[in-house]
């Protein structure tokens, strides 16, 4: 699987969803509780920092890194995405991640396209198919939706 496409409708305006994705004061409140830092400009850096629980299980401080390729707030963000969860995954090629936000039906249609060519371990992990490795993009996007709509993560 070299391209994964996930889509969810979120009952919020695109700017609210954009902020939940790109702003550290929001993006550590759902899914894996990792602070994600973006320099929202072409060539800007992206880093996802390990949560305390991840660090306690031996994860590196920077679990994902990349570079911003395209930035058109609050409609489109294209970035490279390279996981560092283990030496095997870190050895794989970086992929391209595209976030597309479109106001539709009074909500935001969020489409996330993750190109994982030459990264089979990353593809398996982000698809949610690896046991005990989190739920991948399906889990993250479900919890993002819940957080934006309710102010609390799933189960919280």
PDB file of C-alpha atoms in Angstrom:
ATOM      1  CA  UNK A   1       0.000   0.000   0.000  1.00  0.00           C
ATOM      2  CA  UNK A   2       1.896   3.052  -1.183  1.00  0.00           C
ATOM      3  CA  UNK A   3      -0.902   5.646  -0.911  1.00  0.00           C
ATOM      4  CA  UNK A   4      -3.411   5.883   1.910  1.00  0.00           C
ATOM      5  CA  UNK A   5      -6.379   8.231   1.656  1.00  0.00           C
ATOM      6  CA  UNK A   6      -8.483   8.932   4.739  1.00  0.00           C
ATOM      7  CA  UNK A   7     -11.427  11.316   4.856  1.00  0.00           C
ATOM      8  CA  UNK A   8     -13.601  12.588   7.669  1.00  0.00           C
ATOM      9  CA  UNK A   9     -16.247  15.292   8.009  1.00  0.00           C
ATOM     10  CA  UNK A  10     -15.832  17.501  11.075  1.00  0.00           C
ATOM     11  CA  UNK A  11     -18.609  19.740  12.351  1.00  0.00           C
ATOM     12  CA  UNK A  12     -16.446  22.873  12.483  1.00  0.00           C
ATOM     13  CA  UNK A  13     -15.045  25.585  10.249  1.00  0.00           C
ATOM     14  CA  UNK A  14     -11.812  24.855   8.335  1.00  0.00           C
ATOM     15  CA  UNK A  15      -9.825  27.331  10.473  1.00  0.00           C
ATOM     16  CA  UNK A  16     -10.766  25.445  13.659  1.00  0.00           C
ATOM     17  CA  UNK A  17      -9.638  22.152  12.127  1.00  0.00           C
ATOM     18  CA  UNK A  18      -6.459  23.740  10.748  1.00  0.00           C
ATOM     19  CA  UNK A  19      -5.595  25.112  14.182  1.00  0.00           C
ATOM     20  CA  UNK A  20      -6.208  21.730  15.824  1.00  0.00           C
ATOM     21  CA  UNK A  21      -3.760  20.159  13.363  1.00  0.00           C
ATOM     22  CA  UNK A  22      -1.040  22.822  13.333  1.00  0.00           C
ATOM     23  CA  UNK A  23      -1.086  24.578  16.714  1.00  0.00           C
ATOM     24  CA  UNK A  24       0.761  22.991  19.677  1.00  0.00           C
ATOM     25  CA  UNK A  25      -1.802  24.303  22.162  1.00  0.00           C
ATOM     26  CA  UNK A  26      -4.368  22.016  20.493  1.00  0.00           C
ATOM     27  CA  UNK A  27      -2.559  19.158  18.747  1.00  0.00           C
ATOM     28  CA  UNK A  28      -1.399  17.492  21.952  1.00  0.00           C
ATOM     29  CA  UNK A  29      -4.987  17.138  23.202  1.00  0.00           C
ATOM     30  CA  UNK A  30      -6.080  14.215  20.992  1.00  0.00           C
ATOM     31  CA  UNK A  31      -4.819  10.937  19.529  1.00  0.00           C
ATOM     32  CA  UNK A  32      -1.299  10.166  20.732  1.00  0.00           C
ATOM     33  CA  UNK A  33      -0.964  13.382  22.807  1.00  0.00           C
ATOM     34  CA  UNK A  34       2.176  14.465  20.958  1.00  0.00           C
ATOM     35  CA  UNK A  35       3.011  18.119  20.554  1.00  0.00           C
ATOM     36  CA  UNK A  36       3.469  18.820  16.857  1.00  0.00           C
ATOM     37  CA  UNK A  37       5.442  21.877  15.843  1.00  0.00           C
ATOM     38  CA  UNK A  38       5.104  23.409  12.382  1.00  0.00           C
ATOM     39  CA  UNK A  39       6.949  26.279  10.777  1.00  0.00           C
ATOM     40  CA  UNK A  40       4.070  27.116   8.468  1.00  0.00           C
ATOM     41  CA  UNK A  41       6.050  28.233   5.429  1.00  0.00           C
ATOM     42  CA  UNK A  42       7.570  26.446   2.455  1.00  0.00           C
ATOM     43  CA  UNK A  43      10.790  24.845   3.677  1.00  0.00           C
ATOM     44  CA  UNK A  44       9.680  25.094   7.310  1.00  0.00           C
ATOM     45  CA  UNK A  45      10.356  22.283   9.759  1.00  0.00           C
ATOM     46  CA  UNK A  46       7.835  19.847  11.195  1.00  0.00           C
ATOM     47  CA  UNK A  47       8.414  17.831  14.375  1.00  0.00           C
ATOM     48  CA  UNK A  48       6.168  15.613  16.465  1.00  0.00           C
ATOM     49  CA  UNK A  49       7.553  15.183  19.962  1.00  0.00           C
ATOM     50  CA  UNK A  50       7.075  12.009  21.966  1.00  0.00           C
ATOM     51  CA  UNK A  51       4.561  12.080  24.792  1.00  0.00           C
ATOM     52  CA  UNK A  52       5.717  11.150  28.296  1.00  0.00           C
ATOM     53  CA  UNK A  53       4.213   7.679  27.827  1.00  0.00           C
ATOM     54  CA  UNK A  54       6.121   7.214  24.568  1.00  0.00           C
ATOM     55  CA  UNK A  55       9.375   8.330  26.183  1.00  0.00           C
ATOM     56  CA  UNK A  56       8.751   5.903  29.068  1.00  0.00           C
ATOM     57  CA  UNK A  57       8.520   3.097  26.474  1.00  0.00           C
ATOM     58  CA  UNK A  58      11.836   4.045  24.866  1.00  0.00           C
ATOM     59  CA  UNK A  59      10.681   6.276  22.006  1.00  0.00           C
ATOM     60  CA  UNK A  60      13.056   8.984  20.789  1.00  0.00           C
ATOM     61  CA  UNK A  61      12.245  12.605  21.645  1.00  0.00           C
ATOM     62  CA  UNK A  62      11.341  13.420  18.024  1.00  0.00           C
ATOM     63  CA  UNK A  63       9.058  10.624  16.826  1.00  0.00           C
ATOM     64  CA  UNK A  64       8.224  12.173  13.439  1.00  0.00           C
ATOM     65  CA  UNK A  65       9.942  14.897  11.459  1.00  0.00           C
ATOM     66  CA  UNK A  66       9.606  16.514   8.080  1.00  0.00           C
ATOM     67  CA  UNK A  67       9.506  19.663   6.022  1.00  0.00           C
ATOM     68  CA  UNK A  68       6.642  21.840   4.818  1.00  0.00           C
ATOM     69  CA  UNK A  69       6.371  21.666   1.015  1.00  0.00           C
ATOM     70  CA  UNK A  70       3.189  23.710   0.525  1.00  0.00           C
ATOM     71  CA  UNK A  71       1.177  25.821   2.962  1.00  0.00           C
ATOM     72  CA  UNK A  72      -2.159  27.458   2.135  1.00  0.00           C
ATOM     73  CA  UNK A  73      -3.986  28.061   5.446  1.00  0.00           C
ATOM     74  CA  UNK A  74      -6.627  26.870   6.191  1.00  0.00           C
ATOM     75  CA  UNK A  75      -7.069  24.823   3.019  1.00  0.00           C
ATOM     76  CA  UNK A  76      -3.976  22.775   2.238  1.00  0.00           C
ATOM     77  CA  UNK A  77      -0.781  21.634   3.906  1.00  0.00           C
ATOM     78  CA  UNK A  78       1.723  19.364   2.171  1.00  0.00           C
ATOM     79  CA  UNK A  79       4.718  18.069   4.088  1.00  0.00           C
ATOM     80  CA  UNK A  80       7.249  15.303   4.205  1.00  0.00           C
ATOM     81  CA  UNK A  81       6.632  12.800   7.004  1.00  0.00           C
ATOM     82  CA  UNK A  82       9.381  10.575   8.397  1.00  0.00           C
ATOM     83  CA  UNK A  83       8.773   8.356  11.435  1.00  0.00           C
ATOM     84  CA  UNK A  84      11.558   7.624  13.910  1.00  0.00           C
ATOM     85  CA  UNK A  85       9.708   5.200  16.198  1.00  0.00           C
ATOM     86  CA  UNK A  86      12.273   2.431  15.717  1.00  0.00           C
ATOM     87  CA  UNK A  87      15.562   1.994  13.829  1.00  0.00           C
ATOM     88  CA  UNK A  88      13.755  -0.127  11.221  1.00  0.00           C
ATOM     89  CA  UNK A  89      11.101   2.508  10.545  1.00  0.00           C
ATOM     90  CA  UNK A  90      13.650   5.355  10.682  1.00  0.00           C
ATOM     91  CA  UNK A  91      15.615   3.568   7.930  1.00  0.00           C
ATOM     92  CA  UNK A  92      12.645   3.828   5.558  1.00  0.00           C
ATOM     93  CA  UNK A  93      12.178   6.657   3.073  1.00  0.00           C
ATOM     94  CA  UNK A  94      10.213   9.749   4.086  1.00  0.00           C
ATOM     95  CA  UNK A  95       6.738   9.984   2.636  1.00  0.00           C
ATOM     96  CA  UNK A  96       4.553  12.874   1.611  1.00  0.00           C
ATOM     97  CA  UNK A  97       1.546  13.824   3.703  1.00  0.00           C
ATOM     98  CA  UNK A  98      -1.188  16.091   2.326  1.00  0.00           C
ATOM     99  CA  UNK A  99      -3.906  17.664   4.474  1.00  0.00           C
ATOM    100  CA  UNK A 100      -6.824  19.097   2.443  1.00  0.00           C
ATOM    101  CA  UNK A 101      -9.608  21.021   4.184  1.00  0.00           C
ATOM    102  CA  UNK A 102     -12.751  22.042   2.350  1.00  0.00           C
ATOM    103  CA  UNK A 103     -15.914  23.577   3.737  1.00  0.00           C
ATOM    104  CA  UNK A 104     -18.743  21.298   2.641  1.00  0.00           C
ATOM    105  CA  UNK A 105     -22.268  20.582   3.933  1.00  0.00           C
ATOM    106  CA  UNK A 106     -21.805  23.134   6.724  1.00  0.00           C
ATOM    107  CA  UNK A 107     -18.746  21.277   8.019  1.00  0.00           C
ATOM    108  CA  UNK A 108     -15.128  20.643   7.057  1.00  0.00           C
ATOM    109  CA  UNK A 109     -14.263  17.772   4.778  1.00  0.00           C
ATOM    110  CA  UNK A 110     -10.744  16.752   5.798  1.00  0.00           C
ATOM    111  CA  UNK A 111      -8.839  14.488   3.436  1.00  0.00           C
ATOM    112  CA  UNK A 112      -5.448  13.140   4.481  1.00  0.00           C
ATOM    113  CA  UNK A 113      -3.341  11.491   1.786  1.00  0.00           C
ATOM    114  CA  UNK A 114      -0.185   9.725   2.929  1.00  0.00           C
ATOM    115  CA  UNK A 115       2.237   8.520   0.271  1.00  0.00           C
ATOM    116  CA  UNK A 116       4.396   5.770   1.754  1.00  0.00           C
ATOM    117  CA  UNK A 117       6.323   4.493  -1.269  1.00  0.00           C
ATOM    118  CA  UNK A 118       9.384   2.503  -0.149  1.00  0.00           C
ATOM    119  CA  UNK A 119       8.163   2.541   3.458  1.00  0.00           C
ATOM    120  CA  UNK A 120       6.191  -0.688   4.071  1.00  0.00           C
ATOM    121  CA  UNK A 121       6.585  -0.634   7.866  1.00  0.00           C
ATOM    122  CA  UNK A 122       5.377   2.972   7.993  1.00  0.00           C
ATOM    123  CA  UNK A 123       2.454   2.101   5.707  1.00  0.00           C
ATOM    124  CA  UNK A 124       1.403  -0.806   7.921  1.00  0.00           C
ATOM    125  CA  UNK A 125       1.669   1.287  11.093  1.00  0.00           C
ATOM    126  CA  UNK A 126      -0.188   4.336   9.755  1.00  0.00           C
ATOM    127  CA  UNK A 127      -2.961   2.196   8.271  1.00  0.00           C
ATOM    128  CA  UNK A 128      -3.793   0.984  11.778  1.00  0.00           C
ATOM    129  CA  UNK A 129      -3.104  -2.643  10.861  1.00  0.00           C
ATOM    130  CA  UNK A 130      -0.190  -3.225  13.273  1.00  0.00           C
ATOM    131  CA  UNK A 131      -1.296  -4.691  16.609  1.00  0.00           C
ATOM    132  CA  UNK A 132      -0.244  -2.595  19.639  1.00  0.00           C
ATOM    133  CA  UNK A 133       1.087   0.261  17.469  1.00  0.00           C
ATOM    134  CA  UNK A 134      -1.864   2.598  17.843  1.00  0.00           C
ATOM    135  CA  UNK A 135      -4.679   2.931  15.383  1.00  0.00           C
ATOM    136  CA  UNK A 136      -2.864   4.876  12.674  1.00  0.00           C
ATOM    137  CA  UNK A 137      -4.598   7.568  10.667  1.00  0.00           C
ATOM    138  CA  UNK A 138      -8.111   6.150  11.275  1.00  0.00           C
ATOM    139  CA  UNK A 139      -7.653   6.553  15.037  1.00  0.00           C
ATOM    140  CA  UNK A 140      -5.958   9.949  14.840  1.00  0.00           C
ATOM    141  CA  UNK A 141      -8.625  11.411  12.554  1.00  0.00           C
ATOM    142  CA  UNK A 142     -11.482   9.982  14.626  1.00  0.00           C
ATOM    143  CA  UNK A 143     -10.029  11.513  17.768  1.00  0.00           C
ATOM    144  CA  UNK A 144      -9.298  14.818  15.990  1.00  0.00           C
ATOM    145  CA  UNK A 145     -12.950  14.945  14.929  1.00  0.00           C
ATOM    146  CA  UNK A 146     -14.146  14.175  18.459  1.00  0.00           C
ATOM    147  CA  UNK A 147     -11.814  16.756  19.996  1.00  0.00           C
ATOM    148  CA  UNK A 148     -12.763  19.559  17.604  1.00  0.00           C
ATOM    149  CA  UNK A 149     -16.487  18.871  17.928  1.00  0.00           C
ATOM    150  CA  UNK A 150     -16.657  18.320  21.698  1.00  0.00           C
ATOM    151  CA  UNK A 151     -13.527  19.871  23.206  1.00  0.00           C
ATOM    152  CA  UNK A 152     -12.479  16.502  24.639  1.00  0.00           C
ATOM    153  CA  UNK A 153     -10.757  13.450  23.149  1.00  0.00           C
ATOM    154  CA  UNK A 154     -12.498  10.120  22.659  1.00  0.00           C
ATOM    155  CA  UNK A 155     -13.122   8.403  25.959  1.00  0.00           C
ATOM    156  CA  UNK A 156     -12.270  11.623  27.797  1.00  0.00           C
TER     157      UNK A 156
END
